[in-house]
PDB file of C-alpha atoms in Angstrom:
ATOM      1  CA  MET A   1       0.038   0.252   0.082  1.00 32.00           C
ATOM      2  CA  ALA A   2       1.254   3.456  -0.975  1.00 32.00           C
ATOM      3  CA  ASP A   3       2.630   5.365   1.942  1.00 37.00           C
ATOM      4  CA  ASN A   4       0.694   3.102   4.383  1.00 41.00           C
ATOM      5  CA  VAL A   5      -2.541   4.101   3.420  1.00 41.00           C
ATOM      6  CA  ALA A   6      -5.229   1.973   2.957  1.00 45.00           C
ATOM      7  CA  MET A   7      -8.200   2.452   0.188  1.00 41.00           C
ATOM      8  CA  SER A   8     -10.362   3.071   2.709  1.00 57.00           C
ATOM      9  CA  GLY A   9      -8.476   6.297   3.947  1.00 60.00           C
ATOM     10  CA  LEU A  10      -7.602   4.610   7.167  1.00 73.00           C
ATOM     11  CA  PRO A  11      -3.784   3.491   7.556  1.00 69.00           C
ATOM     12  CA  GLY A  12      -2.683   0.319   6.593  1.00 76.00           C
ATOM     13  CA  SER A  13      -0.222  -2.049   7.716  1.00 73.00           C
ATOM     14  CA  ALA A  14       0.426  -5.573   7.346  1.00 72.00           C
ATOM     15  CA  LEU A  15       0.806  -8.897   9.502  1.00 80.00           C
ATOM     16  CA  ALA A  16       4.561  -9.075   8.459  1.00 78.00           C
ATOM     17  CA  ASP A  17       5.253  -5.548   9.919  1.00 84.00           C
ATOM     18  CA  GLY A  18       5.113  -6.711  13.277  1.00 90.00           C
ATOM     19  CA  ALA A  19       3.706  -4.930  17.070  1.00 92.00           C
ATOM     20  CA  GLU A  20       6.200  -2.554  16.891  1.00 92.00           C
ATOM     21  CA  LEU A  21       5.821  -0.934  13.589  1.00 91.00           C
ATOM     22  CA  LEU A  22       2.203  -1.466  13.885  1.00 93.00           C
ATOM     23  CA  LEU A  23       1.911   0.370  17.153  1.00 93.00           C
ATOM     24  CA  ARG A  24       3.514   3.608  15.633  1.00 92.00           C
ATOM     25  CA  ARG A  25       1.100   3.524  12.941  1.00 92.00           C
ATOM     26  CA  LEU A  26      -1.805   3.822  15.663  1.00 93.00           C
ATOM     27  CA  ASP A  27      -0.519   6.427  17.524  1.00 90.00           C
ATOM     28  CA  GLN A  28      -0.259   8.139  14.098  1.00 90.00           C
ATOM     29  CA  SER A  29      -3.859   7.626  13.177  1.00 92.00           C
ATOM     30  CA  PRO A  30      -6.345  10.425  14.192  1.00 90.00           C
ATOM     31  CA  LEU A  31      -9.147   7.598  14.093  1.00 94.00           C
ATOM     32  CA  GLY A  32      -7.236   5.579  16.696  1.00 95.00           C
ATOM     33  CA  ALA A  33      -7.152   2.465  13.999  1.00 96.00           C
ATOM     34  CA  ILE A  34      -5.461   1.233  11.407  1.00 94.00           C
ATOM     35  CA  GLU A  35      -6.526  -1.169   8.342  1.00 93.00           C
ATOM     36  CA  LEU A  36      -4.824  -4.610   8.159  1.00 92.00           C
ATOM     37  CA  ASP A  37      -4.618  -6.256   4.846  1.00 89.00           C
ATOM     38  CA  ARG A  38      -5.846  -9.921   4.325  1.00 91.00           C
ATOM     39  CA  PRO A  39      -6.608 -12.057   1.332  1.00 92.00           C
ATOM     40  CA  ALA A  40      -9.852 -12.519   0.200  1.00 93.00           C
ATOM     41  CA  LEU A  41     -12.146 -15.012   1.304  1.00 95.00           C
ATOM     42  CA  ASP A  42     -12.174 -16.889  -1.775  1.00 95.00           C
ATOM     43  CA  ASP A  43      -8.316 -17.203  -1.660  1.00 96.00           C
ATOM     44  CA  LEU A  44      -7.838 -18.420   1.977  1.00 97.00           C
ATOM     45  CA  PRO A  45      -7.020 -22.328   2.389  1.00 97.00           C
ATOM     46  CA  PHE A  46      -9.691 -22.392   4.961  1.00 97.00           C
ATOM     47  CA  ARG A  47     -12.606 -21.032   2.894  1.00 97.00           C
ATOM     48  CA  ASP A  48     -14.867 -24.180   3.005  1.00 97.00           C
ATOM     49  CA  LEU A  49     -14.751 -24.314   6.528  1.00 97.00           C
ATOM     50  CA  VAL A  50     -15.641 -20.412   7.016  1.00 97.00           C
ATOM     51  CA  ARG A  51     -18.997 -21.095   4.785  1.00 97.00           C
ATOM     52  CA  ALA A  52     -19.668 -23.880   7.067  1.00 97.00           C
ATOM     53  CA  LEU A  53     -19.219 -21.837   9.768  1.00 97.00           C
ATOM     54  CA  LEU A  54     -21.806 -19.478   7.996  1.00 96.00           C
ATOM     55  CA  ARG A  55     -24.263 -21.583   7.448  1.00 95.00           C
ATOM     56  CA  ALA A  56     -24.589 -22.727  11.002  1.00 93.00           C
ATOM     57  CA  PRO A  57     -26.861 -21.380  13.447  1.00 90.00           C
ATOM     58  CA  GLY A  58     -25.198 -17.940  14.496  1.00 89.00           C
ATOM     59  CA  PHE A  59     -23.223 -18.478  17.576  1.00 91.00           C
ATOM     60  CA  LYS A  60     -20.518 -16.689  19.697  1.00 92.00           C
ATOM     61  CA  LEU A  61     -17.622 -19.083  21.322  1.00 95.00           C
ATOM     62  CA  ASP A  62     -14.941 -17.421  23.206  1.00 96.00           C
ATOM     63  CA  PHE A  63     -11.828 -19.300  23.586  1.00 97.00           C
ATOM     64  CA  ASN A  64     -11.016 -18.544  27.052  1.00 94.00           C
ATOM     65  CA  ARG A  65      -7.670 -20.521  27.880  1.00 89.00           C
ATOM     66  CA  LEU A  66      -8.209 -22.965  24.728  1.00 95.00           C
ATOM     67  CA  GLU A  67      -5.510 -22.269  22.337  1.00 96.00           C
ATOM     68  CA  PRO A  68      -7.052 -21.890  18.792  1.00 97.00           C
ATOM     69  CA  ASP A  69      -6.514 -25.350  17.398  1.00 95.00           C
ATOM     70  CA  ALA A  70      -8.536 -26.837  20.386  1.00 96.00           C
ATOM     71  CA  ALA A  71     -11.563 -24.354  20.343  1.00 96.00           C
ATOM     72  CA  LEU A  72     -11.920 -24.445  16.438  1.00 96.00           C
ATOM     73  CA  GLU A  73     -12.210 -28.149  16.943  1.00 95.00           C
ATOM     74  CA  LEU A  74     -14.558 -27.935  19.800  1.00 94.00           C
ATOM     75  CA  VAL A  75     -16.720 -25.829  17.843  1.00 95.00           C
ATOM     76  CA  SER A  76     -16.274 -27.625  14.398  1.00 95.00           C
ATOM     77  CA  GLY A  77     -16.712 -31.024  16.170  1.00 94.00           C
ATOM     78  CA  GLN A  78     -20.213 -29.839  17.768  1.00 94.00           C
ATOM     79  CA  LEU A  79     -21.467 -28.304  14.480  1.00 95.00           C
ATOM     80  CA  PHE A  80     -20.259 -31.066  11.849  1.00 96.00           C
ATOM     81  CA  GLY A  81     -19.104 -33.996  13.678  1.00 94.00           C
ATOM     82  CA  PRO A  82     -15.937 -35.485  14.929  1.00 89.00           C
ATOM     83  CA  ARG A  83     -12.831 -35.028  12.418  1.00 87.00           C
ATOM     84  CA  ALA A  84     -14.824 -32.440  10.051  1.00 92.00           C
ATOM     85  CA  PHE A  85     -12.655 -30.073   8.616  1.00 96.00           C
ATOM     86  CA  GLY A  86      -9.911 -31.250  10.008  1.00 95.00           C
ATOM     87  CA  ARG A  87      -6.820 -29.686   7.954  1.00 96.00           C
ATOM     88  CA  GLU A  88      -8.777 -26.510   7.519  1.00 97.00           C
ATOM     89  CA  ASN A  89      -8.841 -25.912  11.004  1.00 96.00           C
ATOM     90  CA  LYS A  90      -5.540 -26.402  11.847  1.00 97.00           C
ATOM     91  CA  LEU A  91      -4.782 -23.529   9.262  1.00 97.00           C
ATOM     92  CA  LEU A  92      -7.213 -21.150  10.403  1.00 98.00           C
ATOM     93  CA  ALA A  93      -5.984 -21.817  14.067  1.00 97.00           C
ATOM     94  CA  ARG A  94      -2.901 -21.010  12.686  1.00 97.00           C
ATOM     95  CA  GLU A  95      -3.695 -17.709  11.329  1.00 96.00           C
ATOM     96  CA  ILE A  96      -5.873 -16.555  14.320  1.00 97.00           C
ATOM     97  CA  ALA A  97      -2.393 -17.496  16.553  1.00 97.00           C
ATOM     98  CA  ALA A  98      -0.475 -15.094  14.402  1.00 95.00           C
ATOM     99  CA  LEU A  99      -2.730 -12.440  14.667  1.00 96.00           C
ATOM    100  CA  ALA A 100      -3.009 -12.898  18.419  1.00 97.00           C
ATOM    101  CA  ASP A 101       1.000 -12.919  18.529  1.00 96.00           C
ATOM    102  CA  LEU A 102       0.543  -9.386  16.674  1.00 95.00           C
ATOM    103  CA  VAL A 103      -1.932  -7.899  19.296  1.00 97.00           C
ATOM    104  CA  GLY A 104      -0.501  -9.445  22.230  1.00 97.00           C
ATOM    105  CA  GLY A 105       2.615  -7.706  21.585  1.00 96.00           C
ATOM    106  CA  LEU A 106       1.067  -4.371  21.433  1.00 96.00           C
ATOM    107  CA  VAL A 107       0.728  -4.454  25.405  1.00 96.00           C
ATOM    108  CA  ASP A 108       2.814  -7.249  26.245  1.00 94.00           C
ATOM    109  CA  ALA A 109       0.209  -9.642  27.091  1.00 95.00           C
ATOM    110  CA  ARG A 110      -1.759 -12.657  26.389  1.00 96.00           C
ATOM    111  CA  PRO A 111      -4.686 -11.712  24.443  1.00 97.00           C
ATOM    112  CA  ALA A 112      -8.658 -13.130  24.563  1.00 97.00           C
ATOM    113  CA  ILE A 113      -9.889 -14.462  21.365  1.00 98.00           C
ATOM    114  CA  ALA A 114     -13.268 -14.949  20.312  1.00 97.00           C
ATOM    115  CA  ILE A 115     -15.379 -15.837  17.004  1.00 97.00           C
ATOM    116  CA  ARG A 116     -19.131 -15.048  16.549  1.00 95.00           C
ATOM    117  CA  THR A 117     -21.540 -15.653  13.079  1.00 95.00           C
ATOM    118  CA  TYR A 118     -24.654 -14.011  14.706  1.00 89.00           C
ATOM    119  CA  PHE A 119     -25.314 -10.388  13.772  1.00 89.00           C
ATOM    120  CA  ALA A 120     -25.585  -7.741  17.121  1.00 90.00           C
ATOM    121  CA  PRO A 121     -27.456  -4.779  16.142  1.00 90.00           C
ATOM    122  CA  GLY A 122     -26.218  -2.843  19.064  1.00 91.00           C
ATOM    123  CA  ASP A 123     -23.176  -2.756  17.066  1.00 94.00           C
ATOM    124  CA  LEU A 124     -24.612  -0.056  14.555  1.00 94.00           C
ATOM    125  CA  VAL A 125     -24.815   2.311  17.070  1.00 95.00           C
ATOM    126  CA  TRP A 126     -21.646   4.343  17.396  1.00 96.00           C
ATOM    127  CA  HIS A 127     -19.636   3.316  20.379  1.00 96.00           C
ATOM    128  CA  VAL A 128     -16.146   2.826  21.657  1.00 97.00           C
ATOM    129  CA  ASP A 129     -15.304  -0.433  23.803  1.00 97.00           C
ATOM    130  CA  ARG A 130     -14.217  -0.274  27.011  1.00 96.00           C
ATOM    131  CA  VAL A 131     -11.846  -2.065  29.387  1.00 97.00           C
ATOM    132  CA  ASN A 132     -10.329  -1.158  32.776  1.00 96.00           C
ATOM    133  CA  GLU A 133      -6.861  -1.799  32.161  1.00 97.00           C
ATOM    134  CA  ARG A 134      -4.686   1.150  31.319  1.00 96.00           C
ATOM    135  CA  ARG A 135      -3.629   0.363  27.610  1.00 96.00           C
ATOM    136  CA  ALA A 136      -5.988  -1.979  25.105  1.00 98.00           C
ATOM    137  CA  PHE A 137      -6.083  -2.764  21.423  1.00 98.00           C
ATOM    138  CA  ARG A 138      -8.887  -4.881  19.694  1.00 98.00           C
ATOM    139  CA  LEU A 139      -8.420  -6.744  16.328  1.00 98.00           C
ATOM    140  CA  VAL A 140     -11.488  -7.439  14.323  1.00 97.00           C
ATOM    141  CA  TRP A 141     -11.385  -9.683  11.013  1.00 97.00           C
ATOM    142  CA  PRO A 142     -14.828 -10.400   9.670  1.00 97.00           C
ATOM    143  CA  LEU A 143     -15.087 -12.707   6.610  1.00 97.00           C
ATOM    144  CA  GLY A 144     -18.001 -12.954   4.822  1.00 96.00           C
ATOM    145  CA  ARG A 145     -19.204  -9.754   5.292  1.00 95.00           C
ATOM    146  CA  PRO A 146     -20.540  -7.452   2.545  1.00 95.00           C
ATOM    147  CA  ALA A 147     -19.382  -4.051   4.222  1.00 95.00           C
ATOM    148  CA  GLY A 148     -16.711  -3.142   6.401  1.00 94.00           C
ATOM    149  CA  MET A 149     -16.691  -1.348  10.034  1.00 95.00           C
ATOM    150  CA  ARG A 150     -17.349   1.906  10.119  1.00 95.00           C
ATOM    151  CA  LEU A 151     -14.875   4.682  12.020  1.00 96.00           C
ATOM    152  CA  THR A 152     -15.297   8.422  12.618  1.00 96.00           C
ATOM    153  CA  SER A 153     -13.418  10.528  14.928  1.00 95.00           C
ATOM    154  CA  ALA A 154     -14.584  11.539  18.313  1.00 95.00           C
ATOM    155  CA  ASP A 155     -14.907  15.259  17.464  1.00 96.00           C
ATOM    156  CA  ASN A 156     -17.608  14.180  15.346  1.00 97.00           C
ATOM    157  CA  ILE A 157     -19.516  12.710  18.155  1.00 97.00           C
ATOM    158  CA  ARG A 158     -21.586  15.360  20.435  1.00 97.00           C
ATOM    159  CA  ALA A 159     -20.864  14.004  24.129  1.00 96.00           C
ATOM    160  CA  ASP A 160     -23.718  15.240  25.903  1.00 97.00           C
ATOM    161  CA  ILE A 161     -25.935  13.776  23.303  1.00 97.00           C
ATOM    162  CA  TYR A 162     -24.703  10.951  23.344  1.00 96.00           C
ATOM    163  CA  ARG A 163     -24.827  10.373  26.773  1.00 95.00           C
ATOM    164  CA  ALA A 164     -28.607  10.967  26.906  1.00 96.00           C
ATOM    165  CA  TYR A 165     -28.997   8.994  24.338  1.00 94.00           C
ATOM    166  CA  MET A 166     -27.454   5.974  25.565  1.00 94.00           C
ATOM    167  CA  ARG A 167     -28.609   6.192  28.983  1.00 94.00           C
ATOM    168  CA  ARG A 168     -32.173   5.928  27.347  1.00 92.00           C
ATOM    169  CA  GLU A 169     -30.919   2.789  24.928  1.00 91.00           C
ATOM    170  CA  PHE A 170     -28.238   1.201  26.188  1.00 90.00           C
ATOM    171  CA  SER A 171     -30.068  -1.478  27.937  1.00 91.00           C
ATOM    172  CA  LEU A 172     -32.663  -1.986  25.503  1.00 89.00           C
ATOM    173  CA  LEU A 173     -29.924  -2.590  22.831  1.00 91.00           C
ATOM    174  CA  GLY A 174     -28.193  -5.170  24.869  1.00 91.00           C
ATOM    175  CA  GLN A 175     -31.716  -7.036  25.407  1.00 91.00           C
ATOM    176  CA  MET A 176     -32.018  -6.960  21.306  1.00 90.00           C
ATOM    177  CA  ASP A 177     -28.526  -8.522  20.987  1.00 90.00           C
ATOM    178  CA  THR A 178     -29.885 -11.277  23.398  1.00 91.00           C
ATOM    179  CA  ARG A 179     -32.761 -11.670  21.423  1.00 90.00           C
ATOM    180  CA  VAL A 180     -30.971 -12.029  18.216  1.00 88.00           C
ATOM    181  CA  LEU A 181     -28.846 -14.290  19.117  1.00 85.00           C
ATOM    182  CA  ARG A 182     -31.217 -16.706  20.645  1.00 88.00           C
ATOM    183  CA  THR A 183     -33.910 -16.581  18.214  1.00 87.00           C
ATOM    184  CA  GLY A 184     -32.712 -15.101  15.107  1.00 84.00           C
ATOM    185  CA  VAL A 185     -35.509 -12.633  14.735  1.00 87.00           C
ATOM    186  CA  PRO A 186     -34.359  -9.567  12.567  1.00 88.00           C
ATOM    187  CA  VAL A 187     -33.844  -6.030  13.741  1.00 88.00           C
ATOM    188  CA  GLU A 188     -36.424  -4.506  11.549  1.00 90.00           C
ATOM    189  CA  THR A 189     -39.192  -6.771  13.573  1.00 91.00           C
ATOM    190  CA  LEU A 190     -37.928  -6.207  17.342  1.00 86.00           C
ATOM    191  CA  TRP A 191     -37.950  -2.532  16.377  1.00 88.00           C
ATOM    192  CA  ALA A 192     -40.630  -2.043  14.223  1.00 89.00           C
ATOM    193  CA  HIS A 193     -42.184  -0.185  17.105  1.00 90.00           C
ATOM    194  CA  ARG A 194     -39.448   2.478  17.112  1.00 89.00           C
ATOM    195  CA  PRO A 195     -39.454   3.408  13.400  1.00 92.00           C
ATOM    196  CA  MET A 196     -37.144   6.805  14.556  1.00 91.00           C
ATOM    197  CA  GLN A 197     -34.246   4.393  16.399  1.00 90.00           C
ATOM    198  CA  LEU A 198     -34.742   1.941  13.508  1.00 92.00           C
ATOM    199  CA  ALA A 199     -34.422   4.725  10.952  1.00 93.00           C
ATOM    200  CA  ALA A 200     -31.123   6.189  12.450  1.00 93.00           C
ATOM    201  CA  MET A 201     -29.660   2.270  12.599  1.00 92.00           C
ATOM    202  CA  VAL A 202     -30.539   1.584   8.839  1.00 92.00           C
ATOM    203  CA  SER A 203     -28.617   5.293   7.810  1.00 91.00           C
ATOM    204  CA  GLY A 204     -26.281   5.882  10.350  1.00 90.00           C
ATOM    205  CA  ARG A 205     -27.460   9.370  10.864  1.00 90.00           C
ATOM    206  CA  PHE A 206     -27.953   9.590  14.703  1.00 95.00           C
ATOM    207  CA  PRO A 207     -28.754  12.648  16.532  1.00 95.00           C
ATOM    208  CA  PHE A 208     -25.480  12.919  18.570  1.00 97.00           C
ATOM    209  CA  LEU A 209     -23.653  12.807  15.188  1.00 95.00           C
ATOM    210  CA  ARG A 210     -22.154  16.101  13.630  1.00 96.00           C
ATOM    211  CA  ASP A 211     -21.402  15.490  10.139  1.00 94.00           C
ATOM    212  CA  PRO A 212     -22.513  11.887   9.110  1.00 89.00           C
ATOM    213  CA  ASP A 213     -20.630  12.121   6.384  1.00 89.00           C
ATOM    214  CA  ARG A 214     -17.092  12.486   8.117  1.00 93.00           C
ATOM    215  CA  GLU A 215     -16.950   8.631   8.282  1.00 92.00           C
ATOM    216  CA  TYR A 216     -14.371   5.878   6.837  1.00 93.00           C
ATOM    217  CA  GLU A 217     -14.955   2.353   6.073  1.00 94.00           C
ATOM    218  CA  VAL A 218     -12.326  -0.557   6.684  1.00 95.00           C
ATOM    219  CA  THR A 219     -12.063  -2.432   3.252  1.00 93.00           C
ATOM    220  CA  PRO A 220     -14.589  -5.579   3.301  1.00 94.00           C
ATOM    221  CA  GLY A 221     -12.685  -8.480   3.924  1.00 93.00           C
ATOM    222  CA  ALA A 222      -9.765  -6.393   5.645  1.00 94.00           C
ATOM    223  CA  ALA A 223      -8.935  -6.538   9.527  1.00 95.00           C
ATOM    224  CA  SER A 224      -8.508  -3.571  11.520  1.00 96.00           C
ATOM    225  CA  VAL A 225      -6.838  -3.123  14.930  1.00 97.00           C
ATOM    226  CA  HIS A 226      -8.144  -0.186  17.196  1.00 97.00           C
ATOM    227  CA  ARG A 227      -7.572   1.481  20.375  1.00 97.00           C
ATOM    228  CA  VAL A 228     -10.066   0.414  23.019  1.00 98.00           C
ATOM    229  CA  GLN A 229     -11.308   3.105  25.695  1.00 97.00           C
ATOM    230  CA  THR A 230      -9.370   2.554  29.031  1.00 97.00           C
ATOM    231  CA  PRO A 231      -8.558   5.122  31.817  1.00 96.00           C
ATOM    232  CA  ALA A 232      -5.320   6.068  30.439  1.00 95.00           C
ATOM    233  CA  GLN A 233      -6.354   6.483  26.630  1.00 95.00           C
ATOM    234  CA  SER A 234      -9.152   7.027  24.487  1.00 95.00           C
ATOM    235  CA  GLY A 235     -10.948   4.711  22.344  1.00 97.00           C
ATOM    236  CA  ALA A 236     -11.778   4.624  18.516  1.00 97.00           C
ATOM    237  CA  TRP A 237     -15.456   5.323  17.768  1.00 97.00           C
ATOM    238  CA  HIS A 238     -16.961   2.652  15.609  1.00 97.00           C
ATOM    239  CA  ARG A 239     -19.879   1.010  14.203  1.00 96.00           C
ATOM    240  CA  SER A 240     -21.075  -1.731  11.986  1.00 95.00           C
ATOM    241  CA  SER A 241     -22.874  -1.466   8.764  1.00 94.00           C
ATOM    242  CA  TRP A 242     -26.669  -1.831   7.779  1.00 94.00           C
ATOM    243  CA  ALA A 243     -25.662  -3.926   4.834  1.00 94.00           C
ATOM    244  CA  ASN A 244     -24.032  -6.776   7.535  1.00 94.00           C
ATOM    245  CA  ARG A 245     -27.547  -7.429   9.183  1.00 89.00           C
ATOM    246  CA  ASP A 246     -28.173 -10.666   6.891  1.00 89.00           C
ATOM    247  CA  ALA A 247     -24.688 -11.515   6.338  1.00 92.00           C
ATOM    248  CA  PRO A 248     -22.835 -11.338   9.804  1.00 92.00           C
ATOM    249  CA  GLY A 249     -19.842 -13.056   8.381  1.00 96.00           C
ATOM    250  CA  LEU A 250     -17.441 -15.057  10.469  1.00 97.00           C
ATOM    251  CA  GLN A 251     -16.021 -12.489  13.237  1.00 97.00           C
ATOM    252  CA  ILE A 252     -12.758 -13.211  14.434  1.00 98.00           C
ATOM    253  CA  VAL A 253     -12.254 -10.737  17.511  1.00 98.00           C
ATOM    254  CA  ILE A 254      -8.911 -10.446  19.227  1.00 98.00           C
ATOM    255  CA  THR A 255      -8.056  -8.066  22.509  1.00 98.00           C
ATOM    256  CA  ALA A 256      -4.952  -7.388  24.441  1.00 98.00           C
ATOM    257  CA  ALA A 257      -5.246  -5.157  27.528  1.00 98.00           C
ATOM    258  CA  ALA A 258      -2.446  -4.338  30.253  1.00 97.00           C
ATOM    259  CA  ASP A 259      -2.101  -2.031  33.032  1.00 94.00           C
TER     260      ASP A 259
END
């Protein structure tokens, strides 16, 4: 990528660049995020496994202390039977482990890994991820999604209006995420009685946003790394795209945090 700038306008990086260079580029990014180049799904050697997972019922799996190969073998075995996709599980696990090493190197800590294939409507609302440690970063690699994560700068959010909005909506959004995971009911049905809130989710034009056109999209299929809000650092403002609601993709989420 010329001048380390992704097509999306975000600073770009590559897995081979390593954690030290990635951290410098994050420090230079006004959005607190960078784009990490990844092959297209069709070019990945574990594409058949990913597509099979996307046809299965929506789920979320936290790896906890399991290594990526053991975690993927667990979910694949439960969904498709013992020894299914053995080679592809190993290849995807190797890729996740390499990404986890990169993110863990940003804070010198063992990262937490999760995968999910359901769409969380709460992600449609602009937000920052938060943890209590002093330094934290999150990598998101969605496979099979038509649109990428959207980002905007902190000065594009009216903080007072946002706080009021979330005081009213936060618990409802959490309840809606849970209902979608458990039942698969579309968000259009769940919030049919709240047309203004639904319209904001569809358009991305929320009342606390100063300029709805000041947003950047991570290139679909690419990964991104962003700062997480902590007591010592600001987080990156981001949201999902409405275009992903029917195609949530396989989302690989890796978070590293340390004091």
